[in-house]
Structure formats: C-alpha cells, structure tokens
C-alpha cells in the first residue's frame, strides 16, 4: 500500500474558523497537588496497583507492554483498563481496514523493543521509501526519498493490526501486566498531596462494575476526549479545524500491489457529500481531485516555472523525478468512513500521580502522519523515566521525574504540532499570495537535500 | 537526627519558622534536617518529650492500628517531613545522591541482584531515620530496612506514611530507640559477642549532632555483619562550612535558629576516617556533595569542603574497642582488609 499525501485541500475555499477553548486554571499558584473529594472508608478492600493505564488503544497497549518488559519494573503491579473488547486476530482478514497509521522508524524501534513488531510484520505491514507531496494550485511538488533504498522511510500499518500485535504480546506478559477488558471507568478520585493523614494517598479508579482500584500512578491513554484529562482539570488548548477526514481503501489501476489507503481532509459538508456518493462517483471525485488543473492560475504557473528554472541553474542535480499521481480504479467495499479533525494540546501532561500520553496529551491533523508516532514517543520517554525512578527507589507517582517526562516531550511535541498546524493553514487556501509563497517555498525546499534530510530526521524520531 | 541532650537544649527556644523560608531555597538548607527538628520541637512546647502514651506495633501497620487521636498530631508532622517543597525539600533532593550511592556500593559488594529489587535480601539499618525519607526508597529497592530514631513522633510520622503501602510495609519497620539501645539488645540476644545483624548501616545527616562519636562508631560496628557497609553523610569542619552553615544561616539570615549547629561537632573527613579505622572499619570512598539553592538539586563534587558522603566497610577480623588495632603494622592484616573490598 502506498500513501500519497495530498498537500492541497483546496476543493472548497479556505473558510475555517477555529474555536480556541482555553480553560484557564483559577490560579496558577495552586500547586499541582489535587483536590481530594472524599475519604474511602475501607481501603483494605481495594487493590493497590503500582501503575494503572486507562485506555487500551495503540498507545495505551504499547505503554503496558513497555512497562511490562522493563527489567527495573519487574515485580511491580501494572494494570491496563480497556472499555472495549479484546482484539484478537488469529487470521489477518483479506480486506484492508481503513484506519491506518504511518509508523516512523523510531516507533518501529519501540514496537520491536516490546516484541510486537515481529507480530506486525508477520501479519501485514508495508514499508515505503518515497513520499511525494504536490500542490493542487501549482506545479510545485516535493519528494522525500531515502537515497539508499534499503532503508525504509516509514511503514504503513493498519491500526487494528498494531493493537492485535500488542494484545498478543500482553498475553505473554501476564505475570507482570494484568488487562481488564470491558471495564469502563466512571469516576476518578484524586489524592491529596502529603497533608492529610487520614486519606488514601493513591489515585482511586471506580469502574462501572462498582469495583474500586487504587494506583500509585495513573497513566491516561484514553484518546483525544480523555476523561482523565478532563477530570483532572488539566487545561487544554484546542480548536476544531473545520474539516473532516474521509478515509477509504483504494484500488489503483496500474500497480501490481494494488491497494492503497486514502485520507481526504476536507470541509464537513463536502465530506458528507463524499460519503453519500456511490462508488463510481466517489472514484471520479478522487481522480478529478488528483488530476484537475482547475485551481491553477497562470500567474502562479509562470512564477513557479521561472523559479524552478532559476533553481535548476544553481543546482542542476537536485530535485528528483516527478511521479504522476495514480488513477484510481475502484474502492474497497464498505470502506468509507469520516471523522472530524481538530488540534488539541494539554497544557500540562502531568499531575501528582497522573501522566497523560498519546492523543490524550496531544491531537494533531493527520496530514503529516505523526499522530501515532508522537504517542509512541511518549511511551518510550515515560518508560525510561519510570525505569530510572524505580531504580532509584522512588515513588512512581512523584512529581519530580514526571516533570522530566513532561518537559522532554513538550519540547519535542510542540514544534512538531506547530509545524503541522502551519502546514495545514498554509495549504488550506487558494489565495494567490499564499499559493505563490508556498509554491516557491516548496520548490526551494525540494532542491535542498540537506533540508529535506533534516525534515525526515525530525519526523522519524 | 539523634541527640537527646541536644534536643532538650532546643526545647524552649522560640520557633522562628519564617514563612519566607518556604519556597526560598537558601544555600544552607542542607541544614534543614536540624532546622526542622528544632522548629518542630519548638512548635510543640506542650508536647512532652517522654515516651508517648500509645504503643505502635512495629511491624507493618495498616492505619487501623493507629490510635485515631494521634493521627491529628501526626498531621503537622507529616506536612513537614513529606512535603517535597517544604523545609525538608533539600533532604528529599538529597535522595538523588544518597540512594544511588548506597545502592551502587552495596551492589559492588553483593553481586547478583534480581531485576526490580536490586537490594533484595539485604538488611539495612537507618540510624536517625526521621520521617523515613531515606528508609522508604531503600525498602522499595528490595532491602529489609529498620529505621530508628529517638524521637517517637518522627517514627509515628514515618509509620503513618508507610501505612498505606502494604507491600512496602512488609519490608520496612520503624522503632523509636537509640543506636546504643539497639546495639545493647543485640548483645543480649546473640550467643556470640558482636555478631551483627545488618548488612549495612546508614547514618545520613546524623553524625554532626552527636556528642560521642566513638560510641557511635563502636555501636555501628557492633550491629554490622563482618564485611558490612557503613554509609555516612555529614558536614565538614572547615572555615567555609562555618561561614555558610553557621554565620550566614544562623546569625545573618536566621534561617536556622541560633545554636542549631555546633561547628565544633562538625567533623572533617580525615578525622572521621581516622575514627572509623580505629574502630575496625576501612573507608572505601569519600565524595563531596554540593547543594544548588537555585535549582534545589544536589550534585557530586570534588571538594568535600561542605557536605560529603562516606562509605566504610567493617573489617572481617573482630575489631577491638581500643586503639591497638590502628597501631597494628602487620602488612598481612592490611592486605586482607584491602582484599575484602571490590
């Protein structure tokens, strides 16, 4: 499967509004110790876990595996709570599922470290070496490819396969890590910080079955609408892109490896229309989006080709050949889905005895294929921090090392998120000056291999 | 944190717990150990220093065995000991140095640890444990730890903090007693004289408050197994430590009440080494520690001018309480002592 990222979304005009919902904490001077709501009268009945991970998606399961395999954490009690069912995949289904992720080499390293990568490659995954991005409003394009084609740039893997592989690995770690499926959390009770002598110092998690569990550290991996984050009162900066993504599986006409995954980000209205179309019309819509020249203006074209000419005088060897976009022959049956897009970032990733990872901490536009990778990066960093803390005999929920995790990840995530958001805004418009700017910028970047290498390196972490 | 005589002296001093201290990291908060004890004692002028009327069972206490009326009293204690940003912040921060120091030196001697519990199977005594700041991390690393402190209220705080963690509570115990009492008990219980029970003794920020170091060294030697380790962190006796620790901290800035520290009681590493070696120890390493008041973190440093940490090992031969052994010129003896170390 190839994934060709379409840099332009300009089928409709720009017109996006963003809703910045910023919950300002009442006073920043309030220390991060949280408000205790009640005393539990019989603590002896609840089981105390060292770590509870709330949310068994890709990132939550990876966190559970990673902690379970960490030698310094051997003997600690780890629990993963997942509201859904256990995802077992004995046989890989013939039809590709529509939700896929681009897994960077850094994430692949993490997954292989927890022993899930072998399962994934055994099931189904597709490495790719080349990525081409082109503008609908001009002829500008940029290609990324690894010089030596032995190295993969990244892998496209279906989300279901990742989760199934991690689940399989968790089964083998059952002496360290417990998993509770079909367990929905209804309430979190936060501990007071050191002061109160009488109350439980652990986080209490109440399930819908009525069971209460206690944790020395709660890790929130419960997705972009994280309950952990909400209940902890962590302020979040977020806005909606006025867009939805339509995903589908495509059958391409010319390649032998014929299936491909589509992620089409467009306005809500258009996305709904696309879902309503019958298969043929949908295929036509895709093809026209790839091939049409409607949005190109002469001025931009001329400017673009002049610039390209100038650049090729300066650097004749740079720039790779342009690969024409594919033409789509058909789509996978019943494979079209849409979901809304937005950006979100929790201003704090941690509290006393709480840490957020994955989409709960940060949510990005899929255009750069980085969402899952940021989450896996969080997993790697938090595991390392907790391992070191355990080796120093520290209380796992203590703020000191959690702060290190937060600082390191925010330093890495924020620039990435800013870049993705910038790209999104840059390419969401038809306005001539912006188009000109991005055309020239894209062409220039395409001609600078060192710059492209930097970009790839940053995205591969 | 171990000096009855000193403690009684401090009772009756006015508490000068200045709120500016909170959150203000001075260069001298390594003395917060003493400071807090003083302030705490001052704060309860009503509290009798004698044995408290309740009995707390020594093994892992769930909070139901504590007398509820005592819980309130511990509340103010708990807030001081275990507040990582409070007066004892520097002691909490010192764990980043002392725990790895103890752990790594013990691992050098006792190889073959199990992952997740590097100190499993080792018995450690924490002298002057206070609220258990160092005792708990050592317990988490798998060791069986006994924390002793003559101040019963500190022990109460420590037990309370431990009470919620039943796994840790199985490995960590506290007793309100002095080292001499413990050592004397050991003597009665053992058939052979001087058979120690502990693989390691830790005396962190204690030695600078003791009147009688000889007895201390003797008792440590007594409770240690042969080849066992002794870990001490304390303050050097130099002009610099006088200037910073006494003059600036006590007299100028008044962060520490006057008289908390007696510069005469500070001991230089050389002196301490001599003292220990005359009591049957061999000093393995001495490292300087430095506190950065801005970041609130400790770091290792080459200079032992202010704070330092020391690791000594009890020699295998039976130590004599007198000085005859220090004069022993026998090269074989010294060679044997050297060979027991890594």
GROMACS .gro file of C-alpha atoms in nm, chain B residues 33-232:
model
  200
  494UNK     CA    1   1.748   1.846   5.892
  495UNK     CA    2   1.848   2.020   6.209
  496UNK     CA    3   1.634   2.317   6.144
  497UNK     CA    4   1.322   2.115   6.116
  498UNK     CA    5   1.387   1.923   6.427
  499UNK     CA    6   1.438   2.238   6.619
  500UNK     CA    7   1.135   2.405   6.478
  501UNK     CA    8   0.922   2.106   6.532
  502UNK     CA    9   1.023   2.072   6.889
  503UNK     CA   10   0.967   2.437   6.947
  504UNK     CA   11   0.630   2.420   6.788
  505UNK     CA   12   0.505   2.176   7.044
  506UNK     CA   13   0.621   2.316   7.366
  507UNK     CA   14   0.325   2.144   7.517
  508UNK     CA   15   0.424   1.804   7.398
  509UNK     CA   16   0.620   1.605   7.644
  510UNK     CA   17   0.934   1.465   7.508
  511UNK     CA   18   0.893   1.148   7.707
  512UNK     CA   19   0.752   0.828   7.573
  513UNK     CA   20   0.412   0.880   7.426
  514UNK     CA   21   0.119   0.703   7.577
  515UNK     CA   22   0.037   0.475   7.290
  516UNK     CA   23   0.212   0.172   7.165
  517UNK     CA   24   0.261   0.135   6.798
  518UNK     CA   25   0.325  -0.213   6.681
  519UNK     CA   26   0.649  -0.241   6.499
  520UNK     CA   27   0.554  -0.449   6.201
  521UNK     CA   28   0.362  -0.325   5.904
  522UNK     CA   29   0.085  -0.110   6.041
  523UNK     CA   30  -0.226  -0.053   5.847
  524UNK     CA   31  -0.375   0.270   5.954
  525UNK     CA   32  -0.641   0.092   6.160
  526UNK     CA   33  -0.391   0.001   6.431
  527UNK     CA   34  -0.305   0.366   6.489
  528UNK     CA   35  -0.483   0.549   6.762
  529UNK     CA   36  -0.708   0.795   6.577
  530UNK     CA   37  -0.644   1.070   6.828
  531UNK     CA   38  -0.278   1.053   6.747
  532UNK     CA   39  -0.339   1.087   6.380
  533UNK     CA   40  -0.416   1.454   6.422
  534UNK     CA   41  -0.088   1.513   6.589
  535UNK     CA   42   0.096   1.350   6.305
  536UNK     CA   43  -0.072   1.571   6.057
  537UNK     CA   44   0.151   1.866   6.128
  538UNK     CA   45   0.448   1.636   6.128
  539UNK     CA   46   0.356   1.474   5.804
  540UNK     CA   47   0.319   1.806   5.640
  541UNK     CA   48   0.674   1.893   5.729
  542UNK     CA   49   0.853   1.570   5.661
  543UNK     CA   50   0.694   1.459   5.342
  544UNK     CA   51   0.638   1.793   5.177
  545UNK     CA   52   0.884   1.785   4.895
  546UNK     CA   53   0.870   2.159   4.853
  547UNK     CA   54   0.880   2.235   5.222
  548UNK     CA   55   1.152   2.258   5.479
  549UNK     CA   56   1.282   1.914   5.407
  550UNK     CA   57   1.295   1.972   5.036
  551UNK     CA   58   1.671   1.958   5.044
  552UNK     CA   59   1.663   1.622   5.217
  553UNK     CA   60   1.422   1.487   4.961
  554UNK     CA   61   1.652   1.616   4.691
  555UNK     CA   62   1.949   1.456   4.860
  556UNK     CA   63   1.794   1.117   4.792
  557UNK     CA   64   1.903   1.160   4.433
  558UNK     CA   65   2.257   1.128   4.556
  559UNK     CA   66   2.236   0.911   4.862
  560UNK     CA   67   2.018   0.633   4.729
  561UNK     CA   68   2.235   0.563   4.423
  562UNK     CA   69   2.545   0.594   4.643
  563UNK     CA   70   2.418   0.331   4.882
  564UNK     CA   71   2.271   0.113   4.613
  565UNK     CA   72   2.576   0.107   4.390
  566UNK     CA   73   2.822   0.047   4.669
  567UNK     CA   74   2.614  -0.237   4.806
  568UNK     CA   75   2.577  -0.387   4.460
  569UNK     CA   76   2.952  -0.381   4.422
  570UNK     CA   77   2.985  -0.594   4.729
  571UNK     CA   78   2.684  -0.818   4.690
  572UNK     CA   79   2.663  -0.910   4.328
  573UNK     CA   80   2.390  -1.094   4.150
  574UNK     CA   81   2.082  -0.893   4.217
  575UNK     CA   82   1.739  -0.965   4.086
  576UNK     CA   83   1.593  -0.712   3.844
  577UNK     CA   84   1.342  -0.481   4.003
  578UNK     CA   85   1.480  -0.542   4.350
  579UNK     CA   86   1.849  -0.470   4.344
  580UNK     CA   87   1.890  -0.480   4.722
  581UNK     CA   88   1.678  -0.785   4.787
  582UNK     CA   89   1.795  -0.997   5.074
  583UNK     CA   90   1.997  -0.723   5.240
  584UNK     CA   91   1.920  -0.594   5.586
  585UNK     CA   92   1.980  -0.227   5.638
  586UNK     CA   93   1.963  -0.011   5.947
  587UNK     CA   94   1.878   0.356   5.900
  588UNK     CA   95   2.000   0.547   6.205
  589UNK     CA   96   1.822   0.874   6.267
  590UNK     CA   97   1.565   0.799   6.002
  591UNK     CA   98   1.335   1.088   6.093
  592UNK     CA   99   1.021   1.063   5.884
  593UNK     CA  100   1.161   0.781   5.676
  594UNK     CA  101   1.273   0.986   5.378
  595UNK     CA  102   1.564   0.758   5.307
  596UNK     CA  103   1.419   0.445   5.461
  597UNK     CA  104   1.135   0.411   5.213
  598UNK     CA  105   1.344   0.430   4.893
  599UNK     CA  106   1.580   0.168   5.032
  600UNK     CA  107   1.281  -0.050   5.108
  601UNK     CA  108   1.150  -0.004   4.758
  602UNK     CA  109   1.477  -0.134   4.626
  603UNK     CA  110   1.403  -0.462   4.797
  604UNK     CA  111   1.602  -0.438   5.118
  605UNK     CA  112   1.466  -0.516   5.464
  606UNK     CA  113   1.510  -0.187   5.642
  607UNK     CA  114   1.483  -0.096   6.007
  608UNK     CA  115   1.460   0.275   6.073
  609UNK     CA  116   1.538   0.404   6.420
  610UNK     CA  117   1.509   0.750   6.564
  611UNK     CA  118   1.497   0.859   6.924
  612UNK     CA  119   1.213   1.099   6.852
  613UNK     CA  120   0.898   0.894   6.879
  614UNK     CA  121   0.692   1.147   6.688
  615UNK     CA  122   0.910   1.114   6.384
  616UNK     CA  123   0.868   0.741   6.399
  617UNK     CA  124   0.495   0.792   6.419
  618UNK     CA  125   0.503   1.006   6.106
  619UNK     CA  126   0.712   0.753   5.927
  620UNK     CA  127   0.477   0.471   6.019
  621UNK     CA  128   0.178   0.671   5.911
  622UNK     CA  129   0.330   0.746   5.575
  623UNK     CA  130   0.413   0.381   5.534
  624UNK     CA  131   0.078   0.257   5.646
  625UNK     CA  132  -0.093   0.289   5.310
  626UNK     CA  133   0.160   0.081   5.127
  627UNK     CA  134   0.126  -0.275   5.240
  628UNK     CA  135   0.385  -0.415   5.004
  629UNK     CA  136   0.650  -0.178   5.131
  630UNK     CA  137   0.526  -0.217   5.485
  631UNK     CA  138   0.628  -0.581   5.483
  632UNK     CA  139   0.989  -0.482   5.435
  633UNK     CA  140   1.026  -0.163   5.633
  634UNK     CA  141   0.997  -0.132   6.009
  635UNK     CA  142   1.047   0.155   6.246
  636UNK     CA  143   1.146   0.170   6.609
  637UNK     CA  144   1.178   0.460   6.842
  638UNK     CA  145   1.506   0.392   7.011
  639UNK     CA  146   1.867   0.495   7.005
  640UNK     CA  147   2.151   0.314   6.841
  641UNK     CA  148   2.302   0.229   7.176
  642UNK     CA  149   1.984   0.063   7.290
  643UNK     CA  150   1.965  -0.140   6.974
  644UNK     CA  151   2.323  -0.242   6.996
  645UNK     CA  152   2.285  -0.340   7.359
  646UNK     CA  153   1.987  -0.555   7.277
  647UNK     CA  154   2.179  -0.727   7.007
  648UNK     CA  155   2.441  -0.820   7.254
  649UNK     CA  156   2.196  -0.989   7.482
  650UNK     CA  157   2.023  -1.177   7.210
  651UNK     CA  158   2.327  -1.319   7.039
  652UNK     CA  159   2.519  -1.611   7.154
  653UNK     CA  160   2.846  -1.488   7.020
  654UNK     CA  161   2.954  -1.148   7.116
  655UNK     CA  162   2.943  -0.888   6.842
  656UNK     CA  163   2.764  -1.087   6.576
  657UNK     CA  164   2.597  -0.822   6.373
  658UNK     CA  165   2.257  -0.843   6.217
  659UNK     CA  166   2.280  -0.586   5.941
  660UNK     CA  167   2.444  -0.583   5.602
  661UNK     CA  168   2.455  -0.204   5.603
  662UNK     CA  169   2.410   0.086   5.840
  663UNK     CA  170   2.313   0.426   5.706
  664UNK     CA  171   2.362   0.739   5.916
  665UNK     CA  172   2.272   1.032   5.698
  666UNK     CA  173   2.289   1.383   5.841
  667UNK     CA  174   2.326   1.239   6.189
  668UNK     CA  175   2.690   1.250   6.285
  669UNK     CA  176   2.702   1.627   6.308
  670UNK     CA  177   2.462   1.615   6.601
  671UNK     CA  178   2.626   1.351   6.811
  672UNK     CA  179   2.823   1.422   7.121
  673UNK     CA  180   3.003   1.092   7.137
  674UNK     CA  181   3.125   0.966   6.805
  675UNK     CA  182   3.338   0.691   6.948
  676UNK     CA  183   3.038   0.519   7.096
  677UNK     CA  184   2.852   0.569   6.773
  678UNK     CA  185   3.126   0.407   6.572
  679UNK     CA  186   3.151   0.124   6.819
  680UNK     CA  187   2.779   0.056   6.809
  681UNK     CA  188   2.774   0.067   6.432
  682UNK     CA  189   3.050  -0.184   6.426
  683UNK     CA  190   2.863  -0.396   6.672
  684UNK     CA  191   2.542  -0.421   6.478
  685UNK     CA  192   2.710  -0.476   6.144
  686UNK     CA  193   2.795  -0.809   5.999
  687UNK     CA  194   3.162  -0.850   5.920
  688UNK     CA  195   3.219  -0.703   5.580
  689UNK     CA  196   2.908  -0.492   5.621
  690UNK     CA  197   2.893  -0.136   5.494
  691UNK     CA  198   2.856   0.189   5.679
  692UNK     CA  199   2.728   0.496   5.494
  693UNK     CA  200   2.756   0.840   5.646
   0.00000   0.00000   0.00000
